[in-house]
């Protein structure tokens, strides 16, 4: 039951990751277009320049949820890497309850009014030719942190499954990743 629930949360996080990847590609294309227009044709579009940071904001805001699913968030690896999987799972579960949930809920509830105010006042860019509907990007804050709450539940369940011994801990430490790449290179060079 818990493993099936974990897989469901992982699929949800993968959808967020796919969306984030698409937005990242759009951002890269936008920056490419802006650079070509600015440096080759000596012209530019304020709206397209603003779109760069709008898209970058979406990548960061939504990427946090996928990063948590991939266990790529920041922590003190010096201590954490030396712990046994069950202790790592306990630390992760405590971290979700004591840090992620409270901070995420605080951001959600404090940013809703921020986005609502931008909508009610029909906030637009202060620059001539800039983007309108500034509330859309501001609404991404509570939306993305709501998604983070959901993926945090999945992260908690994964660590509960590890603690209960329902599946193995996947080591994402730098040392483990380096060793994995070293073994792949050795295998490829040994095959030749």
JSON list of C-alpha atoms in Angstrom, two decimals:
[
{"chain": "A", "resi": 1, "resn": "UNK", "atom": "CA", "xyz": [0.00, 0.00, 0.00]},
{"chain": "A", "resi": 2, "resn": "UNK", "atom": "CA", "xyz": [2.72, 2.51, 1.00]},
{"chain": "A", "resi": 3, "resn": "UNK", "atom": "CA", "xyz": [4.88, 1.56, -2.00]},
{"chain": "A", "resi": 4, "resn": "UNK", "atom": "CA", "xyz": [1.96, 2.11, -4.37]},
{"chain": "A", "resi": 5, "resn": "UNK", "atom": "CA", "xyz": [1.25, 5.46, -2.72]},
{"chain": "A", "resi": 6, "resn": "UNK", "atom": "CA", "xyz": [4.91, 6.43, -3.10]},
{"chain": "A", "resi": 7, "resn": "UNK", "atom": "CA", "xyz": [4.85, 5.56, -6.82]},
{"chain": "A", "resi": 8, "resn": "UNK", "atom": "CA", "xyz": [1.76, 7.75, -7.26]},
{"chain": "A", "resi": 9, "resn": "UNK", "atom": "CA", "xyz": [3.49, 10.73, -5.65]},
{"chain": "A", "resi": 10, "resn": "UNK", "atom": "CA", "xyz": [6.59, 10.06, -7.76]},
{"chain": "A", "resi": 11, "resn": "UNK", "atom": "CA", "xyz": [4.50, 10.11, -10.95]},
{"chain": "A", "resi": 12, "resn": "UNK", "atom": "CA", "xyz": [2.99, 13.41, -9.86]},
{"chain": "A", "resi": 13, "resn": "UNK", "atom": "CA", "xyz": [6.47, 14.85, -9.22]},
{"chain": "A", "resi": 14, "resn": "UNK", "atom": "CA", "xyz": [7.62, 13.57, -12.62]},
{"chain": "A", "resi": 15, "resn": "UNK", "atom": "CA", "xyz": [4.79, 15.52, -14.26]},
{"chain": "A", "resi": 16, "resn": "UNK", "atom": "CA", "xyz": [6.00, 18.65, -12.46]},
{"chain": "A", "resi": 17, "resn": "UNK", "atom": "CA", "xyz": [9.55, 17.86, -13.62]},
{"chain": "A", "resi": 18, "resn": "UNK", "atom": "CA", "xyz": [8.37, 17.47, -17.22]},
{"chain": "A", "resi": 19, "resn": "UNK", "atom": "CA", "xyz": [6.52, 20.77, -17.08]},
{"chain": "A", "resi": 20, "resn": "UNK", "atom": "CA", "xyz": [9.60, 22.45, -15.61]},
{"chain": "A", "resi": 21, "resn": "UNK", "atom": "CA", "xyz": [11.78, 21.02, -18.38]},
{"chain": "A", "resi": 22, "resn": "UNK", "atom": "CA", "xyz": [9.43, 22.42, -21.04]},
{"chain": "A", "resi": 23, "resn": "UNK", "atom": "CA", "xyz": [9.50, 25.85, -19.39]},
{"chain": "A", "resi": 24, "resn": "UNK", "atom": "CA", "xyz": [13.31, 25.65, -19.22]},
{"chain": "A", "resi": 25, "resn": "UNK", "atom": "CA", "xyz": [13.49, 24.99, -22.97]},
{"chain": "A", "resi": 26, "resn": "UNK", "atom": "CA", "xyz": [11.14, 27.94, -23.59]},
{"chain": "A", "resi": 27, "resn": "UNK", "atom": "CA", "xyz": [13.36, 30.12, -21.41]},
{"chain": "A", "resi": 28, "resn": "UNK", "atom": "CA", "xyz": [16.47, 29.07, -23.35]},
{"chain": "A", "resi": 29, "resn": "UNK", "atom": "CA", "xyz": [14.75, 29.85, -26.66]},
{"chain": "A", "resi": 30, "resn": "UNK", "atom": "CA", "xyz": [13.62, 33.20, -25.28]},
{"chain": "A", "resi": 31, "resn": "UNK", "atom": "CA", "xyz": [17.15, 34.12, -24.16]},
{"chain": "A", "resi": 32, "resn": "UNK", "atom": "CA", "xyz": [18.54, 32.98, -27.53]},
{"chain": "A", "resi": 33, "resn": "UNK", "atom": "CA", "xyz": [16.01, 35.13, -29.39]},
{"chain": "A", "resi": 34, "resn": "UNK", "atom": "CA", "xyz": [16.70, 38.11, -27.14]},
{"chain": "A", "resi": 35, "resn": "UNK", "atom": "CA", "xyz": [20.49, 37.80, -27.57]},
{"chain": "A", "resi": 36, "resn": "UNK", "atom": "CA", "xyz": [20.20, 37.51, -31.36]},
{"chain": "A", "resi": 37, "resn": "UNK", "atom": "CA", "xyz": [17.91, 40.52, -31.57]},
{"chain": "A", "resi": 38, "resn": "UNK", "atom": "CA", "xyz": [20.03, 42.62, -29.25]},
{"chain": "A", "resi": 39, "resn": "UNK", "atom": "CA", "xyz": [23.52, 41.84, -30.56]},
{"chain": "A", "resi": 40, "resn": "UNK", "atom": "CA", "xyz": [22.91, 41.15, -34.25]},
{"chain": "A", "resi": 41, "resn": "UNK", "atom": "CA", "xyz": [20.03, 43.48, -35.04]},
{"chain": "A", "resi": 42, "resn": "UNK", "atom": "CA", "xyz": [20.62, 46.13, -32.35]},
{"chain": "A", "resi": 43, "resn": "UNK", "atom": "CA", "xyz": [17.01, 45.96, -31.22]},
{"chain": "A", "resi": 44, "resn": "UNK", "atom": "CA", "xyz": [15.14, 44.39, -28.35]},
{"chain": "A", "resi": 45, "resn": "UNK", "atom": "CA", "xyz": [11.74, 43.80, -26.90]},
{"chain": "A", "resi": 46, "resn": "UNK", "atom": "CA", "xyz": [11.10, 44.74, -23.27]},
{"chain": "A", "resi": 47, "resn": "UNK", "atom": "CA", "xyz": [8.33, 42.15, -22.99]},
{"chain": "A", "resi": 48, "resn": "UNK", "atom": "CA", "xyz": [10.63, 39.36, -24.17]},
{"chain": "A", "resi": 49, "resn": "UNK", "atom": "CA", "xyz": [13.33, 40.47, -21.74]},
{"chain": "A", "resi": 50, "resn": "UNK", "atom": "CA", "xyz": [10.83, 40.40, -18.89]},
{"chain": "A", "resi": 51, "resn": "UNK", "atom": "CA", "xyz": [9.60, 37.01, -20.06]},
{"chain": "A", "resi": 52, "resn": "UNK", "atom": "CA", "xyz": [13.11, 35.68, -19.38]},
{"chain": "A", "resi": 53, "resn": "UNK", "atom": "CA", "xyz": [12.87, 36.30, -15.64]},
{"chain": "A", "resi": 54, "resn": "UNK", "atom": "CA", "xyz": [9.24, 35.19, -15.57]},
{"chain": "A", "resi": 55, "resn": "UNK", "atom": "CA", "xyz": [10.20, 31.84, -17.10]},
{"chain": "A", "resi": 56, "resn": "UNK", "atom": "CA", "xyz": [13.29, 31.59, -14.90]},
{"chain": "A", "resi": 57, "resn": "UNK", "atom": "CA", "xyz": [11.07, 32.14, -11.85]},
{"chain": "A", "resi": 58, "resn": "UNK", "atom": "CA", "xyz": [8.75, 29.34, -12.94]},
{"chain": "A", "resi": 59, "resn": "UNK", "atom": "CA", "xyz": [11.72, 26.99, -13.47]},
{"chain": "A", "resi": 60, "resn": "UNK", "atom": "CA", "xyz": [13.01, 27.69, -9.96]},
{"chain": "A", "resi": 61, "resn": "UNK", "atom": "CA", "xyz": [9.61, 27.63, -8.25]},
{"chain": "A", "resi": 62, "resn": "UNK", "atom": "CA", "xyz": [8.41, 24.39, -9.86]},
{"chain": "A", "resi": 63, "resn": "UNK", "atom": "CA", "xyz": [11.84, 22.78, -9.97]},
{"chain": "A", "resi": 64, "resn": "UNK", "atom": "CA", "xyz": [11.97, 22.70, -6.18]},
{"chain": "A", "resi": 65, "resn": "UNK", "atom": "CA", "xyz": [9.26, 20.03, -6.06]},
{"chain": "A", "resi": 66, "resn": "UNK", "atom": "CA", "xyz": [11.00, 17.80, -8.58]},
{"chain": "A", "resi": 67, "resn": "UNK", "atom": "CA", "xyz": [14.36, 18.32, -6.88]},
{"chain": "A", "resi": 68, "resn": "UNK", "atom": "CA", "xyz": [12.87, 17.09, -3.61]},
{"chain": "A", "resi": 69, "resn": "UNK", "atom": "CA", "xyz": [11.52, 13.98, -5.35]},
{"chain": "A", "resi": 70, "resn": "UNK", "atom": "CA", "xyz": [15.02, 13.34, -6.74]},
{"chain": "A", "resi": 71, "resn": "UNK", "atom": "CA", "xyz": [16.53, 13.92, -3.27]},
{"chain": "A", "resi": 72, "resn": "UNK", "atom": "CA", "xyz": [18.69, 16.69, -4.69]},
{"chain": "A", "resi": 73, "resn": "UNK", "atom": "CA", "xyz": [18.05, 19.34, -2.06]},
{"chain": "A", "resi": 74, "resn": "UNK", "atom": "CA", "xyz": [20.78, 20.95, -0.01]},
{"chain": "A", "resi": 75, "resn": "UNK", "atom": "CA", "xyz": [21.89, 19.51, 3.32]},
{"chain": "A", "resi": 76, "resn": "UNK", "atom": "CA", "xyz": [25.07, 18.99, 5.31]},
{"chain": "A", "resi": 77, "resn": "UNK", "atom": "CA", "xyz": [26.40, 15.97, 3.43]},
{"chain": "A", "resi": 78, "resn": "UNK", "atom": "CA", "xyz": [29.50, 15.76, 5.59]},
{"chain": "A", "resi": 79, "resn": "UNK", "atom": "CA", "xyz": [27.45, 14.29, 8.45]},
{"chain": "A", "resi": 80, "resn": "UNK", "atom": "CA", "xyz": [24.47, 12.91, 6.53]},
{"chain": "A", "resi": 81, "resn": "UNK", "atom": "CA", "xyz": [26.52, 10.73, 4.16]},
{"chain": "A", "resi": 82, "resn": "UNK", "atom": "CA", "xyz": [28.04, 8.78, 7.05]},
{"chain": "A", "resi": 83, "resn": "UNK", "atom": "CA", "xyz": [24.69, 7.73, 8.50]},
{"chain": "A", "resi": 84, "resn": "UNK", "atom": "CA", "xyz": [22.90, 4.45, 7.93]},
{"chain": "A", "resi": 85, "resn": "UNK", "atom": "CA", "xyz": [19.84, 4.50, 5.63]},
{"chain": "A", "resi": 86, "resn": "UNK", "atom": "CA", "xyz": [17.31, 4.26, 8.49]},
{"chain": "A", "resi": 87, "resn": "UNK", "atom": "CA", "xyz": [18.86, 7.25, 10.25]},
{"chain": "A", "resi": 88, "resn": "UNK", "atom": "CA", "xyz": [18.86, 9.19, 6.98]},
{"chain": "A", "resi": 89, "resn": "UNK", "atom": "CA", "xyz": [15.19, 8.35, 6.56]},
{"chain": "A", "resi": 90, "resn": "UNK", "atom": "CA", "xyz": [14.42, 9.59, 10.09]},
{"chain": "A", "resi": 91, "resn": "UNK", "atom": "CA", "xyz": [16.27, 12.86, 9.44]},
{"chain": "A", "resi": 92, "resn": "UNK", "atom": "CA", "xyz": [14.39, 13.33, 6.16]},
{"chain": "A", "resi": 93, "resn": "UNK", "atom": "CA", "xyz": [11.01, 12.68, 7.79]},
{"chain": "A", "resi": 94, "resn": "UNK", "atom": "CA", "xyz": [11.77, 15.07, 10.65]},
{"chain": "A", "resi": 95, "resn": "UNK", "atom": "CA", "xyz": [12.95, 17.65, 8.11]},
{"chain": "A", "resi": 96, "resn": "UNK", "atom": "CA", "xyz": [9.68, 17.43, 6.20]},
{"chain": "A", "resi": 97, "resn": "UNK", "atom": "CA", "xyz": [7.58, 17.90, 9.34]},
{"chain": "A", "resi": 98, "resn": "UNK", "atom": "CA", "xyz": [9.68, 20.56, 11.09]},
{"chain": "A", "resi": 99, "resn": "UNK", "atom": "CA", "xyz": [11.00, 22.60, 8.16]},
{"chain": "A", "resi": 100, "resn": "UNK", "atom": "CA", "xyz": [9.29, 21.97, 4.83]},
{"chain": "A", "resi": 101, "resn": "UNK", "atom": "CA", "xyz": [5.66, 21.91, 5.96]},
{"chain": "A", "resi": 102, "resn": "UNK", "atom": "CA", "xyz": [5.73, 25.01, 8.20]},
{"chain": "A", "resi": 103, "resn": "UNK", "atom": "CA", "xyz": [7.79, 27.17, 5.83]},
{"chain": "A", "resi": 104, "resn": "UNK", "atom": "CA", "xyz": [5.82, 26.06, 2.79]},
{"chain": "A", "resi": 105, "resn": "UNK", "atom": "CA", "xyz": [2.49, 26.77, 4.48]},
{"chain": "A", "resi": 106, "resn": "UNK", "atom": "CA", "xyz": [3.78, 30.18, 5.58]},
{"chain": "A", "resi": 107, "resn": "UNK", "atom": "CA", "xyz": [4.79, 31.05, 2.01]},
{"chain": "A", "resi": 108, "resn": "UNK", "atom": "CA", "xyz": [1.48, 29.80, 0.57]},
{"chain": "A", "resi": 109, "resn": "UNK", "atom": "CA", "xyz": [-0.71, 31.79, 2.94]},
{"chain": "A", "resi": 110, "resn": "UNK", "atom": "CA", "xyz": [1.39, 34.95, 2.77]},
{"chain": "A", "resi": 111, "resn": "UNK", "atom": "CA", "xyz": [1.71, 34.94, -1.03]},
{"chain": "A", "resi": 112, "resn": "UNK", "atom": "CA", "xyz": [-1.97, 34.43, -1.88]},
{"chain": "A", "resi": 113, "resn": "UNK", "atom": "CA", "xyz": [-2.75, 38.03, -0.93]},
{"chain": "A", "resi": 114, "resn": "UNK", "atom": "CA", "xyz": [0.28, 39.19, -2.90]},
{"chain": "A", "resi": 115, "resn": "UNK", "atom": "CA", "xyz": [-1.06, 37.57, -6.09]},
{"chain": "A", "resi": 116, "resn": "UNK", "atom": "CA", "xyz": [-4.65, 38.61, -5.37]},
{"chain": "A", "resi": 117, "resn": "UNK", "atom": "CA", "xyz": [-3.64, 42.24, -4.93]},
{"chain": "A", "resi": 118, "resn": "UNK", "atom": "CA", "xyz": [-1.76, 42.19, -8.25]},
{"chain": "A", "resi": 119, "resn": "UNK", "atom": "CA", "xyz": [-4.89, 40.77, -9.91]},
{"chain": "A", "resi": 120, "resn": "UNK", "atom": "CA", "xyz": [-7.28, 43.27, -8.34]},
{"chain": "A", "resi": 121, "resn": "UNK", "atom": "CA", "xyz": [-5.12, 46.25, -9.30]},
{"chain": "A", "resi": 122, "resn": "UNK", "atom": "CA", "xyz": [-4.37, 44.77, -12.74]},
{"chain": "A", "resi": 123, "resn": "UNK", "atom": "CA", "xyz": [-0.66, 45.22, -12.05]},
{"chain": "A", "resi": 124, "resn": "UNK", "atom": "CA", "xyz": [1.53, 45.56, -15.12]},
{"chain": "A", "resi": 125, "resn": "UNK", "atom": "CA", "xyz": [5.20, 46.15, -15.80]},
{"chain": "A", "resi": 126, "resn": "UNK", "atom": "CA", "xyz": [6.57, 49.56, -14.94]},
{"chain": "A", "resi": 127, "resn": "UNK", "atom": "CA", "xyz": [8.50, 49.62, -18.22]},
{"chain": "A", "resi": 128, "resn": "UNK", "atom": "CA", "xyz": [6.88, 50.79, -21.45]},
{"chain": "A", "resi": 129, "resn": "UNK", "atom": "CA", "xyz": [6.21, 47.77, -23.64]},
{"chain": "A", "resi": 130, "resn": "UNK", "atom": "CA", "xyz": [6.58, 45.41, -20.67]},
{"chain": "A", "resi": 131, "resn": "UNK", "atom": "CA", "xyz": [4.35, 42.50, -19.78]},
{"chain": "A", "resi": 132, "resn": "UNK", "atom": "CA", "xyz": [0.82, 42.91, -18.52]},
{"chain": "A", "resi": 133, "resn": "UNK", "atom": "CA", "xyz": [-0.99, 40.60, -16.10]},
{"chain": "A", "resi": 134, "resn": "UNK", "atom": "CA", "xyz": [1.77, 40.55, -13.48]},
{"chain": "A", "resi": 135, "resn": "UNK", "atom": "CA", "xyz": [-0.59, 38.56, -11.25]},
{"chain": "A", "resi": 136, "resn": "UNK", "atom": "CA", "xyz": [0.11, 35.42, -13.31]},
{"chain": "A", "resi": 137, "resn": "UNK", "atom": "CA", "xyz": [3.75, 35.21, -12.25]},
{"chain": "A", "resi": 138, "resn": "UNK", "atom": "CA", "xyz": [2.86, 36.17, -8.68]},
{"chain": "A", "resi": 139, "resn": "UNK", "atom": "CA", "xyz": [0.25, 33.41, -8.59]},
{"chain": "A", "resi": 140, "resn": "UNK", "atom": "CA", "xyz": [3.00, 30.90, -9.39]},
{"chain": "A", "resi": 141, "resn": "UNK", "atom": "CA", "xyz": [4.34, 31.35, -5.86]},
{"chain": "A", "resi": 142, "resn": "UNK", "atom": "CA", "xyz": [1.39, 29.83, -3.93]},
{"chain": "A", "resi": 143, "resn": "UNK", "atom": "CA", "xyz": [0.78, 27.29, -6.71]},
{"chain": "A", "resi": 144, "resn": "UNK", "atom": "CA", "xyz": [4.37, 26.03, -6.70]},
{"chain": "A", "resi": 145, "resn": "UNK", "atom": "CA", "xyz": [4.54, 25.85, -2.92]},
{"chain": "A", "resi": 146, "resn": "UNK", "atom": "CA", "xyz": [1.24, 23.94, -2.88]},
{"chain": "A", "resi": 147, "resn": "UNK", "atom": "CA", "xyz": [2.84, 21.44, -5.25]},
{"chain": "A", "resi": 148, "resn": "UNK", "atom": "CA", "xyz": [5.83, 21.31, -2.90]},
{"chain": "A", "resi": 149, "resn": "UNK", "atom": "CA", "xyz": [3.50, 20.29, -0.05]},
{"chain": "A", "resi": 150, "resn": "UNK", "atom": "CA", "xyz": [2.22, 17.41, -2.19]},
{"chain": "A", "resi": 151, "resn": "UNK", "atom": "CA", "xyz": [5.68, 16.23, -3.22]},
{"chain": "A", "resi": 152, "resn": "UNK", "atom": "CA", "xyz": [6.83, 16.57, 0.40]},
{"chain": "A", "resi": 153, "resn": "UNK", "atom": "CA", "xyz": [4.18, 14.06, 1.40]},
{"chain": "A", "resi": 154, "resn": "UNK", "atom": "CA", "xyz": [5.58, 11.70, -1.25]},
{"chain": "A", "resi": 155, "resn": "UNK", "atom": "CA", "xyz": [9.13, 12.31, 0.02]},
{"chain": "A", "resi": 156, "resn": "UNK", "atom": "CA", "xyz": [7.96, 11.57, 3.57]},
{"chain": "A", "resi": 157, "resn": "UNK", "atom": "CA", "xyz": [6.28, 8.34, 2.43]},
{"chain": "A", "resi": 158, "resn": "UNK", "atom": "CA", "xyz": [9.43, 7.25, 0.53]},
{"chain": "A", "resi": 159, "resn": "UNK", "atom": "CA", "xyz": [11.52, 7.75, 3.66]},
{"chain": "A", "resi": 160, "resn": "UNK", "atom": "CA", "xyz": [8.92, 5.95, 5.78]},
{"chain": "A", "resi": 161, "resn": "UNK", "atom": "CA", "xyz": [9.17, 3.03, 3.33]},
{"chain": "A", "resi": 162, "resn": "UNK", "atom": "CA", "xyz": [12.95, 3.06, 3.68]},
{"chain": "A", "resi": 163, "resn": "UNK", "atom": "CA", "xyz": [12.66, 3.16, 7.47]},
{"chain": "A", "resi": 164, "resn": "UNK", "atom": "CA", "xyz": [10.20, 0.26, 7.43]},
{"chain": "A", "resi": 165, "resn": "UNK", "atom": "CA", "xyz": [12.53, -1.69, 5.13]},
{"chain": "A", "resi": 166, "resn": "UNK", "atom": "CA", "xyz": [10.06, -1.81, 2.24]},
{"chain": "A", "resi": 167, "resn": "UNK", "atom": "CA", "xyz": [12.79, -0.76, -0.18]},
{"chain": "A", "resi": 168, "resn": "UNK", "atom": "CA", "xyz": [16.45, 0.19, -0.26]},
{"chain": "A", "resi": 169, "resn": "UNK", "atom": "CA", "xyz": [17.83, 3.67, 0.19]},
{"chain": "A", "resi": 170, "resn": "UNK", "atom": "CA", "xyz": [19.05, 5.23, -3.07]},
{"chain": "A", "resi": 171, "resn": "UNK", "atom": "CA", "xyz": [22.34, 6.97, -2.36]},
{"chain": "A", "resi": 172, "resn": "UNK", "atom": "CA", "xyz": [22.55, 10.37, -4.08]},
{"chain": "A", "resi": 173, "resn": "UNK", "atom": "CA", "xyz": [25.72, 11.58, -2.38]},
{"chain": "A", "resi": 174, "resn": "UNK", "atom": "CA", "xyz": [28.49, 13.11, -4.43]},
{"chain": "A", "resi": 175, "resn": "UNK", "atom": "CA", "xyz": [30.91, 10.34, -3.42]},
{"chain": "A", "resi": 176, "resn": "UNK", "atom": "CA", "xyz": [28.42, 7.66, -4.51]},
{"chain": "A", "resi": 177, "resn": "UNK", "atom": "CA", "xyz": [27.67, 9.41, -7.80]},
{"chain": "A", "resi": 178, "resn": "UNK", "atom": "CA", "xyz": [31.40, 9.83, -8.51]},
{"chain": "A", "resi": 179, "resn": "UNK", "atom": "CA", "xyz": [31.99, 6.14, -7.78]},
{"chain": "A", "resi": 180, "resn": "UNK", "atom": "CA", "xyz": [29.10, 5.18, -10.05]},
{"chain": "A", "resi": 181, "resn": "UNK", "atom": "CA", "xyz": [30.51, 7.27, -12.93]},
{"chain": "A", "resi": 182, "resn": "UNK", "atom": "CA", "xyz": [33.98, 5.87, -12.32]},
{"chain": "A", "resi": 183, "resn": "UNK", "atom": "CA", "xyz": [32.62, 2.32, -12.58]},
{"chain": "A", "resi": 184, "resn": "UNK", "atom": "CA", "xyz": [30.74, 3.19, -15.80]},
{"chain": "A", "resi": 185, "resn": "UNK", "atom": "CA", "xyz": [33.88, 4.67, -17.37]},
{"chain": "A", "resi": 186, "resn": "UNK", "atom": "CA", "xyz": [35.97, 1.68, -16.29]},
{"chain": "A", "resi": 187, "resn": "UNK", "atom": "CA", "xyz": [33.36, -0.68, -17.73]},
{"chain": "A", "resi": 188, "resn": "UNK", "atom": "CA", "xyz": [33.25, 1.21, -21.05]},
{"chain": "A", "resi": 189, "resn": "UNK", "atom": "CA", "xyz": [37.01, 1.41, -21.39]},
{"chain": "A", "resi": 190, "resn": "UNK", "atom": "CA", "xyz": [37.37, -2.23, -20.33]},
{"chain": "A", "resi": 191, "resn": "UNK", "atom": "CA", "xyz": [34.92, -3.31, -23.06]},
{"chain": "A", "resi": 192, "resn": "UNK", "atom": "CA", "xyz": [37.11, -1.87, -25.82]}
]
